[in-house]
mmCIF file of C-alpha atoms and ligand atoms in Angstrom:
data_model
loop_
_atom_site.group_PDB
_atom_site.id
_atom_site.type_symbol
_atom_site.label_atom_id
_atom_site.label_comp_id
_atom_site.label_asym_id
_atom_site.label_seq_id
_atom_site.Cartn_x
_atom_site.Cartn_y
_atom_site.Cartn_z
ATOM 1 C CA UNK A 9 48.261 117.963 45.257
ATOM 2 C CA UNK A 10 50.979 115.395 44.033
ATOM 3 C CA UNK A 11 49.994 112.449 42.517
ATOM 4 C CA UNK A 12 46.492 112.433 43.436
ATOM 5 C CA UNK A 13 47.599 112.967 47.397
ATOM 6 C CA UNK A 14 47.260 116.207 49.197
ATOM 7 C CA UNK A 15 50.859 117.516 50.066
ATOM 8 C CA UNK A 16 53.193 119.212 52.988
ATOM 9 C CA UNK A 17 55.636 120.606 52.981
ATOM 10 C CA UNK A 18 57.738 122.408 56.106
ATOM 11 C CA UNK A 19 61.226 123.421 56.595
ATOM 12 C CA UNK A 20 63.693 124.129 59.245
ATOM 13 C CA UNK A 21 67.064 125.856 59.991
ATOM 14 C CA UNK A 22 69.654 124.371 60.892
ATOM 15 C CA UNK A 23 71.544 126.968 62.804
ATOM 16 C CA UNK A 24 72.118 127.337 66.439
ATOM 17 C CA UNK A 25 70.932 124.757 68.802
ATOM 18 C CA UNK A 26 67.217 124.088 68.446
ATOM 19 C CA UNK A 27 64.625 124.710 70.773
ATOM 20 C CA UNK A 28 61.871 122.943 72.767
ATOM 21 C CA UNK A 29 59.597 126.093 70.600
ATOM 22 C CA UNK A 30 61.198 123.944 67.490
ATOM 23 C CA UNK A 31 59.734 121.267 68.338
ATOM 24 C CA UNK A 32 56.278 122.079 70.171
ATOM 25 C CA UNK A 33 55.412 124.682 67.289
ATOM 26 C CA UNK A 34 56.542 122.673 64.293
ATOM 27 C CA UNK A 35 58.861 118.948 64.387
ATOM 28 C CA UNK A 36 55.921 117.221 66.643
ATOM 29 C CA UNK A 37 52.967 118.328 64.240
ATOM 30 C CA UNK A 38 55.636 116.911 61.052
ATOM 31 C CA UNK A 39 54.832 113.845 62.939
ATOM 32 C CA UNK A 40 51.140 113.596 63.569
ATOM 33 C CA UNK A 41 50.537 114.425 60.058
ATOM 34 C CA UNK A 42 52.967 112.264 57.883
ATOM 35 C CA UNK A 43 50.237 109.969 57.452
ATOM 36 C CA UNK A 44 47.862 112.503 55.804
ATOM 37 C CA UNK A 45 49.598 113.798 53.446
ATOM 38 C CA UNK A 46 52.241 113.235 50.512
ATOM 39 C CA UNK A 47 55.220 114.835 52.696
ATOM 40 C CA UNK A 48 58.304 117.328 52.004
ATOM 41 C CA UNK A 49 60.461 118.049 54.962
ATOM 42 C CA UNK A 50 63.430 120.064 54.363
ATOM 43 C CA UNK A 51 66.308 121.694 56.115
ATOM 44 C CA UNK A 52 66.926 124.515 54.845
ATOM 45 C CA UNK A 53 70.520 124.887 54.153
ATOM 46 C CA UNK A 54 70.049 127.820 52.438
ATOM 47 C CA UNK A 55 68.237 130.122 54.316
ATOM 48 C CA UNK A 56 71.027 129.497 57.134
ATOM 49 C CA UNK A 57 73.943 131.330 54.666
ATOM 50 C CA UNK A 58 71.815 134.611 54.787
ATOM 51 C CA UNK A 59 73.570 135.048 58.216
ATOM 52 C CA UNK A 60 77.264 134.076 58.266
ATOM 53 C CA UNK A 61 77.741 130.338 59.298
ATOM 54 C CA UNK A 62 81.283 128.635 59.663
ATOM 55 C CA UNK A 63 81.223 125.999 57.179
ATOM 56 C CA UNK A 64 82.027 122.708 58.893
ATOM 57 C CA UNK A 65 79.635 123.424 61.774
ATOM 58 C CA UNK A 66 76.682 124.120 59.118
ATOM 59 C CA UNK A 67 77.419 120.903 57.673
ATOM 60 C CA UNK A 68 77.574 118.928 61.016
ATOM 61 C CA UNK A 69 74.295 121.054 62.343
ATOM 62 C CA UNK A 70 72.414 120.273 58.887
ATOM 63 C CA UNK A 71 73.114 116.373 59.128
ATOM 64 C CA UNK A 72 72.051 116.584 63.090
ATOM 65 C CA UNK A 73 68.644 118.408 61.882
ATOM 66 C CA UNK A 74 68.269 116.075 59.215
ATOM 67 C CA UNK A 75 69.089 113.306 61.733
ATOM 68 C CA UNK A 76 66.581 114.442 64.035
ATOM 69 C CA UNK A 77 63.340 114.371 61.835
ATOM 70 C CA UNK A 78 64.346 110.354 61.513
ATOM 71 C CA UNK A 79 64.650 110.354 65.373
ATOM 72 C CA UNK A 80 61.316 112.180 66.288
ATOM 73 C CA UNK A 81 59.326 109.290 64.357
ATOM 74 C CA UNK A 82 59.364 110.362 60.367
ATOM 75 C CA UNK A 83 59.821 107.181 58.247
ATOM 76 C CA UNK A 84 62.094 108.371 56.031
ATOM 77 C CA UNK A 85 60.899 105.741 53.376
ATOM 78 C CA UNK A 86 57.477 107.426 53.198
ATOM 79 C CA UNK A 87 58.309 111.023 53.976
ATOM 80 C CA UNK A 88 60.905 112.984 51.741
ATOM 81 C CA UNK A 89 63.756 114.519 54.366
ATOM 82 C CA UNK A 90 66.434 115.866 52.217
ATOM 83 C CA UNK A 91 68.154 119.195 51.911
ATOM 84 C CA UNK A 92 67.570 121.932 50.367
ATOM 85 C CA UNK A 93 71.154 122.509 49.027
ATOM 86 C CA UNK A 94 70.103 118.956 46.956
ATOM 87 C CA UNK A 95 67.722 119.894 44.924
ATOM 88 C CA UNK A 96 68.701 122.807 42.750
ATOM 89 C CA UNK A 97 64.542 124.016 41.853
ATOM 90 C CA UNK A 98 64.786 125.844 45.020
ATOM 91 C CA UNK A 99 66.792 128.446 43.973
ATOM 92 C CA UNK A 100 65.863 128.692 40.488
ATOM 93 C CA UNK A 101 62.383 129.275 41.220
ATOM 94 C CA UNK A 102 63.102 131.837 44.039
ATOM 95 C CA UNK A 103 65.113 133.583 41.410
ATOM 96 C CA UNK A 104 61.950 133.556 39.053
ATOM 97 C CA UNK A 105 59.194 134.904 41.951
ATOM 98 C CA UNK A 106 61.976 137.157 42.918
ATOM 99 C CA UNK A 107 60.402 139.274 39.860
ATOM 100 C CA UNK A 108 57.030 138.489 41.160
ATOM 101 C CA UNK A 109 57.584 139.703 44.434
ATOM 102 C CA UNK A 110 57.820 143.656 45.946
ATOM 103 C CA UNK A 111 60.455 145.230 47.272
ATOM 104 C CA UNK A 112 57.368 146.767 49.734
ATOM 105 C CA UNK A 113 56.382 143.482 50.639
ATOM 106 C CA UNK A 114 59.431 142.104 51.876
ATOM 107 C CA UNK A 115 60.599 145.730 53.891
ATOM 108 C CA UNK A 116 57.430 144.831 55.929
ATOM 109 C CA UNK A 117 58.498 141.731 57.203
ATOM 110 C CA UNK A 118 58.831 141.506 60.733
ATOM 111 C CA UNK A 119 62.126 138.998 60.297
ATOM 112 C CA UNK A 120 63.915 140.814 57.976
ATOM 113 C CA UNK A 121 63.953 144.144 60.451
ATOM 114 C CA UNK A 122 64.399 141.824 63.297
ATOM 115 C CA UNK A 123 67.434 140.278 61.576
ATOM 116 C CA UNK A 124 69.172 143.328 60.141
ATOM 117 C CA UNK A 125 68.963 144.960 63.614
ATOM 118 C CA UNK A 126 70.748 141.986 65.141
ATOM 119 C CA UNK A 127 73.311 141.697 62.264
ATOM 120 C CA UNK A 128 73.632 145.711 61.282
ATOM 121 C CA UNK A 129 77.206 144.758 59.617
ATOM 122 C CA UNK A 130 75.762 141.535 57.274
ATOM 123 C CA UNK A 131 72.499 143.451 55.742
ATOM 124 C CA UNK A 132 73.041 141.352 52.303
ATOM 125 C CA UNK A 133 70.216 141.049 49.762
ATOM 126 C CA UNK A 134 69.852 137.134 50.460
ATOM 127 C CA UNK A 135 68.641 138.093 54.070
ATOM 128 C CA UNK A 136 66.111 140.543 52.161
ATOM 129 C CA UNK A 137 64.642 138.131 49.910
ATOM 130 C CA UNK A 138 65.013 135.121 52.307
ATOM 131 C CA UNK A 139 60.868 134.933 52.247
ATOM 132 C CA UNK A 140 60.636 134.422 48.340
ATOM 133 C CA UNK A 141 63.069 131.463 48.652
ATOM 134 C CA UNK A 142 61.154 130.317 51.324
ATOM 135 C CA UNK A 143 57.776 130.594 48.912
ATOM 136 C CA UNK A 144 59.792 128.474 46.578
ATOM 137 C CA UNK A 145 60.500 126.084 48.286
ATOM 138 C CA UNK A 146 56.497 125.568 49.076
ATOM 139 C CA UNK A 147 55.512 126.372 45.722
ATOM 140 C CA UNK A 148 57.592 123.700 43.919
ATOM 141 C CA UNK A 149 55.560 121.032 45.769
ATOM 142 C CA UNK A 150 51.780 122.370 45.385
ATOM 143 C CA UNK A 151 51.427 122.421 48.845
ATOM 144 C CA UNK A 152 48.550 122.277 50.177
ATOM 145 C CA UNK A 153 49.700 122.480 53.801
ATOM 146 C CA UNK A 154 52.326 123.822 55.881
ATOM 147 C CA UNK A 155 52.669 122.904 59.294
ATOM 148 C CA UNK A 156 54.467 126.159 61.050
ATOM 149 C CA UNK A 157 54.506 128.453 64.032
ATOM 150 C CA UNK A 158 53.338 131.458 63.975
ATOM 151 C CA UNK A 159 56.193 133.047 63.407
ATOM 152 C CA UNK A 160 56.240 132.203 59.780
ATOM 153 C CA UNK A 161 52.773 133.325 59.557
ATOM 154 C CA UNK A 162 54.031 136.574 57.824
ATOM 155 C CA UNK A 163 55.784 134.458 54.971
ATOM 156 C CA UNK A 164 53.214 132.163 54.758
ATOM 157 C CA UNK A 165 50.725 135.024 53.745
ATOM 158 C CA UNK A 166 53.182 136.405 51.265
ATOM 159 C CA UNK A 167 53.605 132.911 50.291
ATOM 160 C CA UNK A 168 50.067 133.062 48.944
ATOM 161 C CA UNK A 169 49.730 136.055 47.629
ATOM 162 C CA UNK A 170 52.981 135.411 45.521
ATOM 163 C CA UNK A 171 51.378 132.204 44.341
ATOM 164 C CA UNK A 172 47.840 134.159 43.753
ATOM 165 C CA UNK A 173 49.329 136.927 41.485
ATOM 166 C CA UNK A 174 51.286 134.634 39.785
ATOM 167 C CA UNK A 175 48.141 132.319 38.816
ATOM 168 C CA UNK A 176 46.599 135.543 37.666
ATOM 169 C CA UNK A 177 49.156 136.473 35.179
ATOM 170 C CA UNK A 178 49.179 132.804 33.850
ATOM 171 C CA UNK A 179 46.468 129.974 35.333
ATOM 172 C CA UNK A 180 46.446 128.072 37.760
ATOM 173 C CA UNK A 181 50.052 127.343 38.356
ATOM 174 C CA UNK A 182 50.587 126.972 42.290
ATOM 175 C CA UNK A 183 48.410 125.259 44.528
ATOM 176 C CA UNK A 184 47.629 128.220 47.143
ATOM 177 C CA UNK A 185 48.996 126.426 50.964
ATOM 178 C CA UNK A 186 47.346 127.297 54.018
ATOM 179 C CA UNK A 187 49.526 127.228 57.211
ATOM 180 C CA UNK A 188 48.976 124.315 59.945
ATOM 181 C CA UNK A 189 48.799 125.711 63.333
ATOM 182 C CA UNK A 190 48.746 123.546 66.268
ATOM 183 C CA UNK A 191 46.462 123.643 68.995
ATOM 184 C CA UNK A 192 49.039 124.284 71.828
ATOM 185 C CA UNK A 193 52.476 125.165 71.300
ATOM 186 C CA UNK A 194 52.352 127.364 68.283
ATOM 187 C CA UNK A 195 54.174 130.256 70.258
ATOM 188 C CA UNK A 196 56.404 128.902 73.533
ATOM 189 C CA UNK A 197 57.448 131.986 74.915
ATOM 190 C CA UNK A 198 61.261 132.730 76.913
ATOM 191 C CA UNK A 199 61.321 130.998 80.542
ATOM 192 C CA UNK A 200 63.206 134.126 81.587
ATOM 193 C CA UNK A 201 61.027 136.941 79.558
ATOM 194 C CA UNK A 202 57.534 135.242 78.823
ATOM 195 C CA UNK A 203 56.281 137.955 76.017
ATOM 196 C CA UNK A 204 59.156 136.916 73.663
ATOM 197 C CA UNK A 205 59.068 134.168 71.899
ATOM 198 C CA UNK A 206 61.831 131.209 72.770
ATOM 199 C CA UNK A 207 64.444 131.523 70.318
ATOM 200 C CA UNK A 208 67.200 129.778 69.650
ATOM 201 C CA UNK A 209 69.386 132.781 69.101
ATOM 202 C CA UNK A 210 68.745 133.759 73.134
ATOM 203 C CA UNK A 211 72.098 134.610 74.471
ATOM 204 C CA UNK A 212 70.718 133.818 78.051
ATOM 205 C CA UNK A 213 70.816 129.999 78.529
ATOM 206 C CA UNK A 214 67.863 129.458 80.520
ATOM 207 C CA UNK A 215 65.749 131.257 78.533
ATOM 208 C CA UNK A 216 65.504 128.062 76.395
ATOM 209 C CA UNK A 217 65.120 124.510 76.542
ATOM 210 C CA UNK A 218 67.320 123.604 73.842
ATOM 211 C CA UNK A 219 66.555 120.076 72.449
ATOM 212 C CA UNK A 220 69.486 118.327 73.388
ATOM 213 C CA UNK A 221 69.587 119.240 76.981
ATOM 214 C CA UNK A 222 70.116 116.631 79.623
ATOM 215 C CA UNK A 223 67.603 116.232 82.054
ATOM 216 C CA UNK A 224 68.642 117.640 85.367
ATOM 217 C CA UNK A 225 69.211 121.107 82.835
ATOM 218 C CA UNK A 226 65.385 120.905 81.642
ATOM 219 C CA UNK A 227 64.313 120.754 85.576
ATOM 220 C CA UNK A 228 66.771 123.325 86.467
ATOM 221 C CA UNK A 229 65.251 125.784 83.768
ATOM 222 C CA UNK A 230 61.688 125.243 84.511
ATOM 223 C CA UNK A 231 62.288 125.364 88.416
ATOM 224 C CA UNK A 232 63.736 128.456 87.348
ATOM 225 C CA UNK A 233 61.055 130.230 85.001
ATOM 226 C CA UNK A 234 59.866 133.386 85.804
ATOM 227 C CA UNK A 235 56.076 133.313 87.031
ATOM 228 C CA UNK A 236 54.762 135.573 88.709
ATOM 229 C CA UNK A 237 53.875 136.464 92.691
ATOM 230 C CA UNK A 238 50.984 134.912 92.940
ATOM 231 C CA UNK A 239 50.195 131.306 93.400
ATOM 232 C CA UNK A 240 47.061 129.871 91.007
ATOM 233 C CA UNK A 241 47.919 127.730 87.545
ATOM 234 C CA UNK A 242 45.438 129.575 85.788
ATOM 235 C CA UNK A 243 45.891 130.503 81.428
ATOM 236 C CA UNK A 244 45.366 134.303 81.150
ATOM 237 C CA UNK A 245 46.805 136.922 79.483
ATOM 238 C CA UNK A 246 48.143 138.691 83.257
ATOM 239 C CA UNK A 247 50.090 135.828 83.722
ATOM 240 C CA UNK A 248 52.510 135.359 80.527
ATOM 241 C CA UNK A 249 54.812 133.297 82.448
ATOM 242 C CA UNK A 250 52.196 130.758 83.889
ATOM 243 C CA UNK A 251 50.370 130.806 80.801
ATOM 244 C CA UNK A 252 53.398 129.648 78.854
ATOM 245 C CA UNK A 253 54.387 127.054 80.840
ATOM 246 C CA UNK A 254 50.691 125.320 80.792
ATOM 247 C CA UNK A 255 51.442 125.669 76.982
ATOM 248 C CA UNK A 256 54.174 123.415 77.245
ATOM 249 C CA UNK A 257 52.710 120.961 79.631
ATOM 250 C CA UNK A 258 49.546 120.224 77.730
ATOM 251 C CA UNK A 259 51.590 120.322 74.434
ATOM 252 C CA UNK A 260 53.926 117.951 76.206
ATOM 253 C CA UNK A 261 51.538 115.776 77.439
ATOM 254 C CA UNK A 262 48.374 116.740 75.330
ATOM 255 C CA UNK A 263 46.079 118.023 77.532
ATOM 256 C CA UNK A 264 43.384 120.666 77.401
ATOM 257 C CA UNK A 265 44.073 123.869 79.524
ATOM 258 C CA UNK A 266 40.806 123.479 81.810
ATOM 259 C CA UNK A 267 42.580 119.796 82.451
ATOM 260 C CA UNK A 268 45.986 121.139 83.635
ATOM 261 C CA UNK A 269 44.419 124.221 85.322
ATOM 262 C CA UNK A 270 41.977 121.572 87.409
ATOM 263 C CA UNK A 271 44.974 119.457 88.214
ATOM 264 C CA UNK A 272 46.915 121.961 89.494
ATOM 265 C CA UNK A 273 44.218 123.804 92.169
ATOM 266 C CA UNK A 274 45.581 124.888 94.800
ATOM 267 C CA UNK A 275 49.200 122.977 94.772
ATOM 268 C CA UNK A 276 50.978 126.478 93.710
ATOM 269 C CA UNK A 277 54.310 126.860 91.668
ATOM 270 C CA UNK A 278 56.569 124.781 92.772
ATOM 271 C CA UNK A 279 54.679 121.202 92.162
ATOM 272 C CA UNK A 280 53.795 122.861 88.860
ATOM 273 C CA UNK A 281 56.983 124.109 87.689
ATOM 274 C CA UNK A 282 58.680 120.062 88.715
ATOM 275 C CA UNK A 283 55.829 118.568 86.548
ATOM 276 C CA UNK A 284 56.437 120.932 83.667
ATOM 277 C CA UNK A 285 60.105 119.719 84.184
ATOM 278 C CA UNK A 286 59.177 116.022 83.914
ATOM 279 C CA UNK A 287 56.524 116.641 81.015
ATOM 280 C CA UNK A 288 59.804 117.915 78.954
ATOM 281 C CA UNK A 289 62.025 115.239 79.903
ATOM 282 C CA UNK A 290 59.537 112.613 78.972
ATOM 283 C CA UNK A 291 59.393 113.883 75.528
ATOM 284 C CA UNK A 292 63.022 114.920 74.872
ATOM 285 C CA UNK A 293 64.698 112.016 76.475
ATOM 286 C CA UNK A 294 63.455 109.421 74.008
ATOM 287 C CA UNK A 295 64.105 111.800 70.961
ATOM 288 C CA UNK A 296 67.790 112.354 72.384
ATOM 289 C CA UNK A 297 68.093 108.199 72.654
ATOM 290 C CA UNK A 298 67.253 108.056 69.724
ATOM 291 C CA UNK A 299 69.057 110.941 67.962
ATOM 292 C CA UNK A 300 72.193 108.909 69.985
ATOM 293 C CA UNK A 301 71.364 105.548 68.534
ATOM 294 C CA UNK A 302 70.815 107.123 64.563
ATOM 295 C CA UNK A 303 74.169 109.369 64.514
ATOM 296 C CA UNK A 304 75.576 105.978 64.226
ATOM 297 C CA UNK A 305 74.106 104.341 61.122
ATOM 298 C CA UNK A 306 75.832 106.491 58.512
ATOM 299 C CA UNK A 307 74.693 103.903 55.499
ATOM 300 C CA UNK A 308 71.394 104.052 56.831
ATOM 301 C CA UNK A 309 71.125 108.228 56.855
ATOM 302 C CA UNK A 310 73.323 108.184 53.472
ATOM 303 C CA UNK A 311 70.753 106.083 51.562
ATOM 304 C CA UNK A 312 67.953 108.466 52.449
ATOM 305 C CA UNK A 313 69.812 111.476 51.615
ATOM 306 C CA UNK A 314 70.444 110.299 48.240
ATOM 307 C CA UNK A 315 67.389 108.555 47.558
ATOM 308 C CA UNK A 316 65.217 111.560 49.083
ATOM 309 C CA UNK A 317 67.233 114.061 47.134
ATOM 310 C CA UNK A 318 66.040 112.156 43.998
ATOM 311 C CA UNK A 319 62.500 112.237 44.667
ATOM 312 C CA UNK A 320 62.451 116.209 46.151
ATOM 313 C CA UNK A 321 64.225 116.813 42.656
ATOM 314 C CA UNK A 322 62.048 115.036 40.779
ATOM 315 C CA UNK A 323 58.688 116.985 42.325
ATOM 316 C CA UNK A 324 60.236 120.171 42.478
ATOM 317 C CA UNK A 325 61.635 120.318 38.786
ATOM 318 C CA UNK A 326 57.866 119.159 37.525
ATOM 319 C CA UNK A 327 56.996 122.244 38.936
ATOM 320 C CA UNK A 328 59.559 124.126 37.685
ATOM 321 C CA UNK A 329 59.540 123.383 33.884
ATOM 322 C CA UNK A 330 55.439 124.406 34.037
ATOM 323 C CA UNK A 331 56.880 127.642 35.248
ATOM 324 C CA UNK A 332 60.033 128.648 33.104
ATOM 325 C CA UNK A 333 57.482 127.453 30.231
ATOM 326 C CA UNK A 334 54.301 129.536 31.367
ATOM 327 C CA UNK A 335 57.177 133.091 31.772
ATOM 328 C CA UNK A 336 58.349 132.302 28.333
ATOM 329 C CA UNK A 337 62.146 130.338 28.318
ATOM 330 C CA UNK A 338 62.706 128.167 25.417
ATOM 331 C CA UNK A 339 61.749 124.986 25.350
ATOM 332 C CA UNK A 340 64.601 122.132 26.482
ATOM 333 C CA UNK A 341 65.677 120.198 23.577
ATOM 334 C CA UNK A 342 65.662 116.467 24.049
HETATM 335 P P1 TYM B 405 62.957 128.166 61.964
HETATM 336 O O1 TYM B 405 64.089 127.282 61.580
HETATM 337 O O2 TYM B 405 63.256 129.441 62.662
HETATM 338 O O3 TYM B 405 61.946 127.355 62.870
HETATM 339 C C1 TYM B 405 61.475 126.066 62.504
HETATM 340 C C2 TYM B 405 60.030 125.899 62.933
HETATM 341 O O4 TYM B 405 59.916 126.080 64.357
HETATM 342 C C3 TYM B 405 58.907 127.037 64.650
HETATM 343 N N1 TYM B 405 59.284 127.774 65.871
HETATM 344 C C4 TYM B 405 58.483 127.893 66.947
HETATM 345 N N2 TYM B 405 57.246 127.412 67.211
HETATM 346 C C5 TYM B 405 56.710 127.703 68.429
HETATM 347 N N3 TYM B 405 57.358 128.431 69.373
HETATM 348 C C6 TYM B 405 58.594 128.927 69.160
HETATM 349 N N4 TYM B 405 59.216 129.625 70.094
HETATM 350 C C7 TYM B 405 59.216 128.658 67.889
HETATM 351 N N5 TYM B 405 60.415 128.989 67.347
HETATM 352 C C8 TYM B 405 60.435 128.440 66.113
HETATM 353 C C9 TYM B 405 58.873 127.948 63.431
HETATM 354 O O5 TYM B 405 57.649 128.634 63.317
HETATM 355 C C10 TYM B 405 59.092 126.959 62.309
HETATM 356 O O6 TYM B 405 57.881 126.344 61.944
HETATM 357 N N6 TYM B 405 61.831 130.314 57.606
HETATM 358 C C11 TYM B 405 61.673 129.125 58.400
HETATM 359 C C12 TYM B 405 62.183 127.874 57.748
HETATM 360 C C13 TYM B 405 61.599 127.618 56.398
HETATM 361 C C14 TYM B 405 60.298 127.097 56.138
HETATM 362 C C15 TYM B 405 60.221 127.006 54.717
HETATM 363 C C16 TYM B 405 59.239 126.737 56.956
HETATM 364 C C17 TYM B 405 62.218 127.797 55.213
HETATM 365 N N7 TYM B 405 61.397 127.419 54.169
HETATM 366 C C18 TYM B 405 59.059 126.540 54.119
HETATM 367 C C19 TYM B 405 58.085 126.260 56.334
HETATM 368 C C20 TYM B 405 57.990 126.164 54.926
HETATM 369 C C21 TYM B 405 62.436 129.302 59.702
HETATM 370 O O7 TYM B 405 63.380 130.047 59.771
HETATM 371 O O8 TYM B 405 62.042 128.465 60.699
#
């Protein structure tokens, strides 16, 4: 709660070039539920540096994110968008439930293996601990809710058990956050290898629909996914591929899967895969006109990166004080 309002809070990276999974699983749900809720959305600036980024490029990807949430449909009057890099709390309470965390609870997380198998030469301790920074950042803003896909489950738990043990040592401190799945979408899976989940770090192209593609690339990659040999839009787990792609049509289009199944009888995979195609395109092409349209109005985006920076800060470091007080640092002197 903040300020008598339940609160959100949800994050994203800014690296690589995000995917249609981005915003299915997490960016569209941002948007249904900025009216609910007193909001926090952040990209996450520093979660990308636990893997080695060029520096102009992060900057330039981090202002496109940041960008982006405006373009999807978050007012960025009512909703805080800033950066994490802005609002120092972050890291100075992930340094504080870094003593409040185990070193057995974060060698379990499925991230962290997948992440130091992929970079074997960059194993630093940042990419170890990424999950308490991420509890911090939900902490400072007793969260109540945190719209994610299930990827992030496994923080999200230690998230609350962090916050749990830490209210048992000193009262009630943190507000414990429950995740936000959505209905459809939570988990798009690869067009090219259906039981892995779209990523953006894919090295094959057209195993993602990366947000900024043009249309006749969306089409080309969903004419292209791999199904399949047999003909029938049905959900079920023996058909990954199918299944997946009625994820992203109702998600798309928000339908139920009896809806999509029943509309598809007996037109097989072709009319399918071309209406999957033009589901996508009617949701990305408006974001991308808009994305266009934004990238221009640099006083605009400034204004809200200052002012939002502000009003993260000014949350976050209510927060913090309770903490540094209730683990014993000396008082500030005023
Ligand atoms: P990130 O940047 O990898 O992903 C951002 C959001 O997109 C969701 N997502 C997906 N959803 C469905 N299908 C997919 N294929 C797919 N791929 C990604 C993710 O679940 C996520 O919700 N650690 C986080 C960022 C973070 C954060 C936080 C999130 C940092 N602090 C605090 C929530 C709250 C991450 O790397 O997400």
């Amino acid at each position: 709660m903040i300020d008598g309002r339940k609160s959100l809070f949800s994050g994203m990276q800014a690296t690589g070039n995000l995917t249609l999974g981005n915003y299915l699983g997490a960016l569209k749900n941002f948007v249904t539920l900025q009216d609910e809720y007193e909001t926090f959305f952040c990209v996450v600036d520093e979660h990308s540096i636990t893997v080695r980024q060029d520096p102009a490029e992060l900057r330039k990807r981090a202002r496109n994110l940041l960008t982006l949430y405006i373009a999807a449909g978050l007012d960025p009057e009512k909703n805080c968008i800033y950066y994490q890099s802005h609002c120092s709390a972050h890291a100075e309470l992930a340094w504080i439930l870094n003593c409040y965390t185990y070193m057995g609870e974060l060698s379990r997380m499925t991230q962290f293996k997948d992440k130091s198998a992929k970079h074997a030469d960059n194993i630093n301790a940042g990419l170890f601990t990424y999950p308490v920074l991420m509890a911090a950042d939900i902490l400072l803003f007793q969260t109540d809710v945190v719209p994610v896909g299930i990827d992030q489950m496994q923080h999200l738990e230690l998230t609350r058990d962090i916050a749990i043990r830490f209210n048992n040592i000193y009262g009630d401190v943190f507000t414990v956050p429950e995740a936000y799945i959505g209905k459809a979408g939570a988990k798009i899976m690869s067009l090219q290898d259906p039981l892995h989940k779209m990523s953006k770090s894919d090295e094959n192209e057209n195993a993602s629909i990366y947000l900024m593609d043009p249309p006749d690339a969306i089409m080309r990659k969903c004419k292209r996914a791999v199904t399949d040999s047999d003909t029938e839009v049905r959900y079920g787990e023996d058909k990954p591929g199918v299944s997946n792609l009625i994820d992203i049509y109702r998600s798309c289009l928000s339908k139920s899967v009896e809806e999509v199944e029943k509309e598809f009888e007996g037109k097989g995979y072709g009319v399918f895969k071309e209406a999957v195609g033009e589901a996508v395109v009617s949701v990305l092409k408006p974001l991308q006109d808009e994305f266009a349209r934004l990238s221009k109005e640099k006083d605009y985006i400034d204004k809200y990166i200052k002012q939002n920076a502000e009003k993260a800060s000014y949350y976050a470091n209510k927060t913090l004080r309770k903490v540094q007080k209730k683990v014993g640092f000396p008082e500030r002197i005023r």
